[in-house]
Coordinates of C-alpha atoms in Angstrom, one line a residue:
M175 CA -14.3 13.3 10.7
Q176 CA -15.2 13.6 14.4
A177 CA -16.4 10.0 14.8
W178 CA -13.1 8.7 13.5
D179 CA -11.1 11.0 15.8
L180 CA -13.1 9.9 18.8
F181 CA -12.5 6.3 17.8
L182 CA -8.7 6.8 17.5
Q183 CA -8.7 8.5 20.9
Q184 CA -10.4 5.5 22.4
Q185 CA -7.9 3.1 20.7
E186 CA -5.0 5.1 22.2
K187 CA -6.3 4.3 25.6
E188 CA -6.6 0.6 24.8
L189 CA -3.6 0.0 22.5
G190 CA -1.3 2.9 23.4
P191 CA -0.5 6.1 21.4
E192 CA 2.5 4.6 19.7
T193 CA 0.5 1.8 18.1
V194 CA -2.3 4.1 17.0
Q195 CA 0.3 6.6 15.6
K196 CA 2.1 3.9 13.6
W197 CA -0.9 2.0 12.2
L198 CA -4.0 4.3 12.2
R199 CA -3.1 8.0 12.3
N200 CA -1.4 7.9 9.0
L201 CA -4.4 6.4 7.2
K202 CA -5.6 9.0 4.7
I203 CA -9.3 10.0 4.7
L204 CA -10.4 10.0 1.1
R205 CA -14.1 10.9 1.8
F206 CA -16.9 10.0 4.1
D207 CA -20.6 10.2 4.5
A208 CA -23.0 9.5 7.4
C209 CA -22.6 5.7 7.1
N210 CA -19.3 5.2 5.2
L211 CA -15.6 6.1 5.7
Y212 CA -13.1 5.6 2.9
L213 CA -9.5 5.3 4.0
E214 CA -6.2 4.9 2.0
A215 CA -3.3 2.9 3.4
K216 CA 0.3 3.4 2.4
D217 CA 0.8 -0.3 1.6
S218 CA -0.9 -3.7 1.7
F219 CA 0.7 -4.6 5.0
Q220 CA -1.1 -1.8 6.7
I221 CA -4.4 -3.1 5.3
L222 CA -3.6 -6.6 6.7
W223 CA -2.9 -5.1 10.1
F224 CA -6.2 -3.2 10.0
E225 CA -8.2 -6.3 9.0
E226 CA -6.5 -8.4 11.8
H227 CA -6.7 -5.9 14.6
M228 CA -9.3 -3.2 13.8
R229 CA -12.1 -4.6 11.6
G230 CA -13.9 -6.1 14.6
R231 CA -13.5 -2.9 16.6
V232 CA -14.8 -0.6 14.0
Q233 CA -17.8 -2.8 13.4
T234 CA -18.9 -2.4 17.0
K235 CA -17.4 0.9 18.2
L236 CA -17.3 3.3 15.2
M237 CA -20.8 5.0 15.2
N238 CA -22.3 8.1 13.8
G239 CA -24.4 10.7 15.7
N240 CA -27.5 8.5 15.3
H241 CA -25.7 5.5 16.9
K242 CA -25.5 3.7 13.6
N243 CA -22.5 1.8 12.5
I244 CA -20.0 3.5 10.1
K245 CA -18.6 1.0 7.6
V246 CA -14.9 1.5 6.9
H247 CA -13.6 0.9 3.3
I248 CA -9.8 0.7 3.1
S249 CA -7.7 0.5 0.0
V250 CA -4.0 0.7 -0.8
I251 CA -2.4 3.8 -2.3
N252 CA -2.5 4.1 -6.1
E253 CA -5.4 1.7 -6.2
T254 CA -8.2 4.2 -5.5
S255 CA -8.8 5.7 -9.0
E256 CA -12.6 5.0 -8.8
I257 CA -12.8 6.7 -5.4
K258 CA -10.9 9.7 -6.6
K259 CA -13.2 10.0 -9.6
E260 CA -16.2 10.0 -7.3
K261 CA -14.4 12.6 -5.1
N262 CA -14.0 14.9 -8.1
Q263 CA -17.6 14.4 -9.1
I264 CA -18.8 15.8 -5.8
K265 CA -16.9 19.0 -6.5
G266 CA -15.1 19.6 -3.3
S267 CA -17.9 18.7 -1.0
K268 CA -16.6 16.4 1.7
E269 CA -19.9 15.1 2.9
V270 CA -22.5 13.4 0.7
K271 CA -26.1 12.9 1.9
P272 CA -26.6 9.1 1.7
H273 CA -29.6 7.6 0.0
K274 CA -31.9 5.8 2.4
F275 CA -30.9 2.5 0.8
Q276 CA -27.4 1.5 -0.1
L277 CA -25.6 -1.7 -1.3
N278 CA -22.2 -2.2 0.3
F279 CA -19.7 -4.6 -1.3
D280 CA -16.7 -6.4 0.0
E281 CA -13.3 -4.8 -0.3
L282 CA -10.9 -6.7 -2.6
N283 CA -7.7 -8.2 -1.1
P284 CA -4.9 -6.1 -2.7
L285 CA -2.6 -9.2 -2.6
C286 CA -5.0 -11.2 -4.8
L287 CA -3.1 -10.4 -8.1
F288 CA -2.2 -12.8 -10.9
K289 CA 1.5 -12.3 -10.2
N290 CA 0.9 -13.7 -6.6
F291 CA -1.0 -16.8 -7.8
V292 CA 0.7 -20.1 -7.7
A293 CA -0.6 -22.5 -10.4
N294 CA 0.4 -26.1 -10.2
Q295 CA 0.6 -28.2 -13.4
E296 CA -3.0 -29.2 -13.3
N297 CA -4.2 -25.5 -13.0
Q298 CA -1.8 -23.9 -15.5
L299 CA -4.3 -24.0 -18.4
T300 CA -7.1 -22.3 -16.4
H301 CA -4.6 -19.8 -15.1
K302 CA -3.3 -19.0 -18.5
I303 CA -6.8 -18.5 -20.0
L304 CA -7.7 -16.1 -17.2
C305 CA -4.5 -14.2 -17.5
E306 CA -5.1 -13.7 -21.2
L307 CA -8.6 -12.6 -20.6
A308 CA -7.4 -10.0 -18.1
D309 CA -4.7 -8.7 -20.5
L310 CA -7.1 -6.9 -22.8
S311 CA -4.2 -4.9 -24.4
N312 CA -3.3 -8.1 -26.2
S313 CA -4.8 -7.7 -29.6
S314 CA -4.9 -11.5 -30.1
N315 CA -7.3 -11.9 -27.2
T316 CA -10.9 -13.0 -27.7
P317 CA -13.2 -10.0 -26.8
L318 CA -15.0 -10.1 -23.5
G319 CA -18.3 -11.9 -23.7
S320 CA -17.3 -14.3 -26.4
F321 CA -17.3 -17.1 -23.9
N322 CA -20.2 -16.4 -21.6
P323 CA -20.3 -17.2 -18.8
I324 CA -16.9 -18.4 -17.6
Y325 CA -17.5 -20.9 -14.8
L326 CA -14.6 -21.8 -12.5
H327 CA -15.0 -24.8 -10.2
G328 CA -12.8 -26.4 -7.6
P329 CA -12.5 -27.4 -3.9
S330 CA -12.1 -24.9 -1.1
G331 CA -8.6 -23.4 -1.2
S332 CA -7.9 -24.1 -4.8
G333 CA -7.7 -20.4 -5.6
K334 CA -11.1 -19.5 -7.0
T335 CA -11.5 -16.3 -4.9
H336 CA -7.9 -15.2 -5.6
L337 CA -8.5 -15.5 -9.4
L338 CA -11.8 -13.7 -9.3
M339 CA -10.4 -10.8 -7.3
S340 CA -7.3 -10.7 -9.6
L341 CA -9.6 -10.4 -12.6
T342 CA -11.7 -7.7 -10.9
Q343 CA -8.7 -5.6 -10.1
S344 CA -7.2 -6.0 -13.6
F345 CA -10.5 -5.0 -15.3
R346 CA -11.0 -2.0 -13.0
A347 CA -7.5 -0.8 -13.7
Q348 CA -8.5 -0.7 -17.4
G349 CA -11.6 1.4 -16.7
Y350 CA -14.3 -1.3 -16.7
K351 CA -17.1 -1.3 -14.2
S352 CA -16.2 -4.7 -12.8
L353 CA -18.4 -5.9 -9.9
Y354 CA -17.2 -8.7 -7.6
V355 CA -19.6 -10.2 -5.1
R356 CA -19.9 -13.3 -3.0
A357 CA -23.1 -15.3 -3.7
E358 CA -23.9 -15.0 0.0
L359 CA -23.7 -11.1 -0.2
F360 CA -25.8 -11.2 -3.4
T361 CA -28.5 -13.0 -1.5
D362 CA -28.3 -10.5 1.3
H363 CA -28.7 -7.7 -1.2
V364 CA -31.8 -9.3 -2.7
V365 CA -33.4 -9.8 0.7
T366 CA -32.7 -6.3 2.0
A367 CA -33.8 -4.7 -1.3
I368 CA -37.1 -6.5 -1.3
R369 CA -37.7 -5.6 2.3
A370 CA -36.9 -1.9 1.6
G371 CA -38.9 -1.8 -1.6
E372 CA -35.8 -0.7 -3.5
M373 CA -35.3 -3.4 -6.2
G374 CA -34.7 -0.6 -8.7
I375 CA -31.5 0.4 -6.9
F376 CA -30.5 -3.3 -6.7
R377 CA -31.0 -3.8 -10.4
Q378 CA -29.3 -0.6 -11.4
A379 CA -26.2 -1.7 -9.4
Y380 CA -26.0 -5.2 -10.9
R381 CA -27.4 -4.9 -14.4
T382 CA -25.2 -1.9 -15.4
A383 CA -21.9 -3.7 -14.7
D384 CA -19.5 -4.3 -17.6
I385 CA -18.3 -7.5 -15.9
L386 CA -20.0 -9.4 -13.1
L387 CA -18.0 -11.9 -11.0
V388 CA -20.0 -14.0 -8.5
D389 CA -18.1 -16.2 -6.1
D390 CA -19.5 -19.6 -4.7
V391 CA -22.8 -19.8 -6.7
Q392 CA -23.6 -23.1 -4.9
V393 CA -24.8 -20.8 -2.1
F394 CA -27.9 -20.1 -4.1
S395 CA -29.1 -23.6 -3.3
R396 CA -32.7 -23.6 -1.9
K397 CA -33.0 -19.7 -2.2
G398 CA -35.9 -19.3 -4.6
A399 CA -36.1 -15.5 -4.7
T400 CA -32.3 -15.2 -5.1
Q401 CA -32.3 -17.6 -8.0
E402 CA -35.2 -15.8 -9.7
E403 CA -33.4 -12.4 -9.4
F404 CA -30.1 -13.8 -10.6
F405 CA -31.7 -15.5 -13.5
H406 CA -33.0 -12.1 -14.8
T407 CA -29.7 -10.4 -14.0
F408 CA -27.8 -13.1 -15.9
N409 CA -30.2 -12.7 -18.9
T410 CA -29.9 -8.9 -19.0
L411 CA -26.1 -8.9 -18.9
H412 CA -25.8 -11.9 -21.3
L413 CA -28.1 -10.3 -23.9
E414 CA -26.0 -7.1 -23.7
G415 CA -22.7 -9.0 -24.3
K416 CA -21.5 -8.2 -20.8
Q417 CA -19.0 -10.7 -19.4
I418 CA -20.2 -13.0 -16.5
I419 CA -17.7 -15.0 -14.5
L420 CA -18.8 -17.5 -11.8
S421 CA -17.2 -19.8 -9.3
A422 CA -18.4 -22.8 -7.4
H423 CA -17.1 -25.9 -5.6
C424 CA -18.4 -28.3 -8.3
P425 CA -19.2 -28.4 -12.0
P426 CA -22.7 -27.0 -13.0
Q427 CA -24.3 -30.4 -13.5
E428 CA -23.4 -31.3 -9.9
L429 CA -25.0 -28.3 -8.2
Q430 CA -27.7 -29.2 -5.7
L431 CA -31.2 -27.6 -5.6
I432 CA -30.3 -25.0 -8.2
E433 CA -33.0 -24.4 -10.9
P434 CA -32.3 -26.3 -14.1
R435 CA -32.7 -23.1 -16.2
L436 CA -29.8 -21.6 -14.2
V437 CA -27.7 -24.7 -14.4
S438 CA -28.1 -24.8 -18.2
R439 CA -27.0 -21.1 -18.4
F440 CA -24.0 -21.8 -16.3
E441 CA -23.0 -24.4 -19.0
W442 CA -23.4 -22.0 -22.0
G443 CA -19.9 -20.7 -22.0
V444 CA -16.7 -22.4 -20.9
V445 CA -16.2 -24.4 -17.7
L446 CA -12.7 -24.3 -16.2
P447 CA -11.6 -26.7 -13.5
L448 CA -9.2 -25.9 -10.6
K449 CA -7.6 -28.8 -8.7
S450 CA -6.5 -28.9 -5.1
L451 CA -2.9 -27.9 -4.4
Q452 CA -0.5 -30.6 -3.3
K453 CA 1.9 -30.1 -0.4
G454 CA 4.7 -28.8 -2.6
D455 CA 2.3 -26.4 -4.4
I456 CA 1.0 -25.1 -1.0
K457 CA 4.6 -24.5 0.1
N458 CA 5.3 -22.5 -3.1
M459 CA 2.1 -20.5 -2.5
L460 CA 3.2 -19.6 1.0
Q461 CA 6.6 -18.6 -0.2
A462 CA 5.0 -16.4 -2.9
K463 CA 2.9 -14.6 -0.4
A464 CA 5.9 -14.1 1.9
E465 CA 7.8 -12.5 -1.0
A466 CA 4.8 -10.3 -1.9
L467 CA 5.0 -8.9 1.6
Q468 CA 8.8 -8.9 1.6
F469 CA 8.6 -11.0 4.7
Y470 CA 11.1 -13.8 4.5
L471 CA 10.8 -16.8 6.9
P472 CA 13.3 -19.5 7.6
P473 CA 12.6 -22.8 5.7
K474 CA 12.0 -24.7 8.9
I475 CA 9.2 -22.2 9.8
I476 CA 7.5 -22.5 6.4
D477 CA 7.8 -26.3 6.7
F478 CA 6.2 -26.2 10.1
L479 CA 3.3 -24.1 8.9
V480 CA 2.6 -26.3 5.9
E481 CA 2.8 -29.5 7.9
T482 CA 0.6 -28.1 10.8
F483 CA -2.2 -26.2 9.0
T484 CA -3.5 -29.0 6.8
S485 CA -7.3 -28.7 7.2
N486 CA -7.6 -26.1 4.4
P487 CA -5.2 -23.8 2.5
K488 CA -7.3 -20.9 3.8
A489 CA -6.4 -21.9 7.4
L490 CA -2.7 -21.8 6.4
I491 CA -3.0 -18.3 4.9
K492 CA -4.9 -17.1 7.9
A493 CA -2.1 -18.3 10.2
F494 CA 0.6 -16.8 8.0
E495 CA -1.0 -13.4 7.8
A496 CA -1.6 -13.5 11.6
L497 CA 2.1 -14.4 12.1
V498 CA 3.2 -11.4 9.9
L499 CA 1.1 -9.0 11.8
R500 CA 1.8 -10.3 15.3
L501 CA 5.5 -10.3 14.7
H502 CA 5.5 -6.7 13.7
L503 CA 3.1 -5.8 16.5
D504 CA 5.4 -7.4 19.1
A505 CA 8.4 -5.6 17.5
H506 CA 10.5 -8.7 16.8
D507 CA 13.8 -7.8 15.2
S508 CA 13.7 -10.2 12.2
A509 CA 11.4 -12.9 10.9
Q510 CA 14.5 -14.8 9.7
N511 CA 15.5 -15.3 13.3
L512 CA 12.1 -16.6 14.4
T513 CA 12.1 -19.8 16.4
L514 CA 9.5 -22.6 16.5
T515 CA 9.0 -21.8 20.2
T516 CA 8.2 -18.2 19.6
L517 CA 5.9 -19.1 16.6
K518 CA 3.9 -21.5 18.8
I519 CA 3.4 -18.8 21.3
L520 CA 2.3 -16.2 18.7
L521 CA -0.1 -18.6 17.0
S522 CA -1.3 -20.6 20.0
D523 CA -4.9 -19.7 19.4
L524 CA -4.8 -20.7 15.7
L525 CA -2.9 -23.9 16.5
N526 CA -5.7 -24.9 18.9
E527 CA -8.3 -24.0 16.4
E528 CA -6.6 -26.0 13.7
Q529 CA -6.4 -29.1 16.0
K530 CA -10.1 -28.9 16.7
S531 CA -11.0 -28.4 13.1
I532 CA -9.2 -31.4 11.6
L533 CA -11.9 -33.7 10.2
T534 CA -11.4 -37.4 10.8
P535 CA -13.5 -40.5 10.0
S536 CA -14.3 -40.8 13.7
K537 CA -15.7 -37.3 13.8
I538 CA -17.8 -37.9 10.7
I539 CA -19.2 -41.1 12.2
Q540 CA -19.9 -39.4 15.6
I541 CA -21.7 -36.5 14.0
I542 CA -23.8 -38.8 11.9
A543 CA -24.6 -41.0 14.8
E544 CA -25.7 -38.0 16.9
H545 CA -27.9 -36.7 14.0
F546 CA -29.7 -40.1 13.7
G547 CA -29.9 -40.8 17.4
I548 CA -27.8 -44.0 17.3
R549 CA -24.4 -45.0 18.5
S550 CA -21.2 -44.9 16.5
E551 CA -20.9 -48.6 17.1
D552 CA -24.2 -49.1 15.3
I553 CA -22.8 -47.4 12.1
L554 CA -19.6 -49.5 12.3
G555 CA -21.5 -52.7 13.2
K556 CA -23.2 -55.4 11.0
S557 CA -26.9 -54.4 11.4
Q558 CA -28.7 -54.1 8.0
T559 CA -31.8 -52.3 9.4
R560 CA -32.6 -49.0 7.7
E561 CA -31.9 -47.2 11.0
C562 CA -28.3 -48.2 10.7
A563 CA -27.8 -48.8 7.0
L564 CA -28.6 -45.3 5.8
P565 CA -26.4 -43.5 8.3
R566 CA -23.6 -46.0 7.4
Q567 CA -24.0 -45.2 3.7
I568 CA -23.9 -41.5 4.4
A569 CA -20.8 -41.9 6.5
M570 CA -19.1 -43.8 3.7
H571 CA -20.1 -41.1 1.2
L572 CA -18.7 -38.3 3.4
C573 CA -15.4 -40.2 4.0
R574 CA -15.1 -40.4 0.3
E575 CA -16.2 -36.9 -0.6
Q576 CA -14.8 -34.9 2.3
L577 CA -11.6 -36.9 3.2
K578 CA -10.9 -38.4 -0.3
M579 CA -10.3 -41.7 1.3
P580 CA -9.7 -44.7 -1.1
F581 CA -12.5 -47.2 -1.2
M582 CA -10.2 -49.9 0.2
K583 CA -9.5 -47.8 3.4
I584 CA -13.2 -47.0 3.8
G585 CA -13.9 -50.7 3.5
D586 CA -11.3 -51.5 6.2
L587 CA -12.9 -48.8 8.5
F588 CA -16.4 -50.2 8.2
S589 CA -15.3 -53.9 7.9
R590 CA -16.9 -54.0 4.4
D591 CA -15.6 -55.1 0.9
H592 CA -14.5 -52.1 -1.2
S593 CA -17.3 -53.0 -3.8
T594 CA -19.9 -52.5 -1.0
V595 CA -18.4 -49.1 -0.3
M596 CA -18.5 -48.1 -3.9
T597 CA -22.2 -49.2 -4.2
S598 CA -23.1 -47.2 -1.0
V599 CA -21.3 -44.0 -2.2
K600 CA -23.1 -44.3 -5.6
Q601 CA -26.5 -44.9 -3.9
I602 CA -26.2 -41.8 -1.8
Q603 CA -25.1 -39.7 -4.7
K604 CA -28.0 -41.0 -6.8
L605 CA -30.5 -40.0 -4.0
L606 CA -28.9 -36.5 -3.8
N607 CA -29.3 -36.1 -7.5
E608 CA -32.9 -37.1 -7.3
D609 CA -33.4 -34.6 -4.4
H610 CA -34.5 -37.3 -2.1
R611 CA -36.0 -35.3 0.8
D612 CA -34.8 -37.5 3.7
V613 CA -31.2 -37.9 2.4
T614 CA -30.8 -34.3 1.2
G615 CA -32.2 -32.8 4.5
A616 CA -30.0 -35.1 6.6
L617 CA -26.8 -34.4 4.7
H618 CA -27.5 -30.7 4.8
A619 CA -27.8 -30.7 8.6
I620 CA -24.8 -33.0 9.0
M621 CA -22.6 -30.8 6.8
K622 CA -23.5 -27.8 8.9
K623 CA -22.2 -29.6 12.0
V624 CA -19.1 -30.8 10.0
K625 CA -18.2 -27.3 8.9
A626 CA -18.9 -25.9 12.4

């Protein structure tokens, strides 16, 4: 493929011939068309390197003759059976004329397998149920679609995406048309299909799946067209007995601004909770990922990573994967000889990012004060006017929901009795459940700033 060759030549100038030869030249081209390039890596480590160092470059620099971006799909060797089937179907032709409208889906992380998932005691039952669901060769299993949908819920970093990708890869290996999609991408597909007048292609893609897995369905909040389309997609698959598996950050009944008819359907099957990992569980998770990559770190390095990247397990995994790639890129002799000084140099950017992202009560109060145009001192003060009381209640609510602070500690922070805090938290939750416009709108805007 000429565009790929030109891209590699450019990377040789920027990264050097040795790096390109080691990481890019040995990627096997499976097939391509005008807007897509399918590559096969020799192992999952090569995929990690590509995602870390090349994904951003190909998105901006890999173009076809019409100056349109070419999307790169990369998978590990022996996990490309579907692509090989498609390749056989085109009977030797290397280039396929693309349809004017296409739906592109996210690549699955090859490390997201059941064997790499660390389940703490609270999550063992959910993990066991999903493992049995994926092991369809077990004759004692309940057939797919018997519990429909399966709804996973848990906080960020509890393993929802890992489990959904594990299920998807297990089902695909058994020949099922298993479709994994983030709710955000589903929404994008709805919007682009409507604009292009190609809803037929959209529905063909989603409603012919044997198993549909949708990640983070809370993202459907406030999106009327998306909810309408998902409602009909859900009904079609459910009536045909096709398995539907969903995930969200909360139970169905706590979803905000999702149509009641969808919420009721989410409750039809089985609801499985996932709890946050504790420090010991997070350490075990990191060690499991290191073993999966055959990348063994000294205990002191693992302890440092676990103690430092505390904002979210995803931040820890991002730091670990960056460390793996950067160590190899810098040609260090052995990960086991890594020192804390070298680690801090290699991860300096992520360490700074983590420091800025740590959410504290002071940051929450400051963001809320800025949103309402008052001072932080007004929120912490004794004024009972609505201009101060409502922001104070929202601040207490977020300290409880986002930081999991005990009521007593929140009371100490705001110089209030813990019973006052409990009442304030319940009041805000009640207003949210009632879709109170002022509170819902304010909290939505505040959470955007908190996440940013």
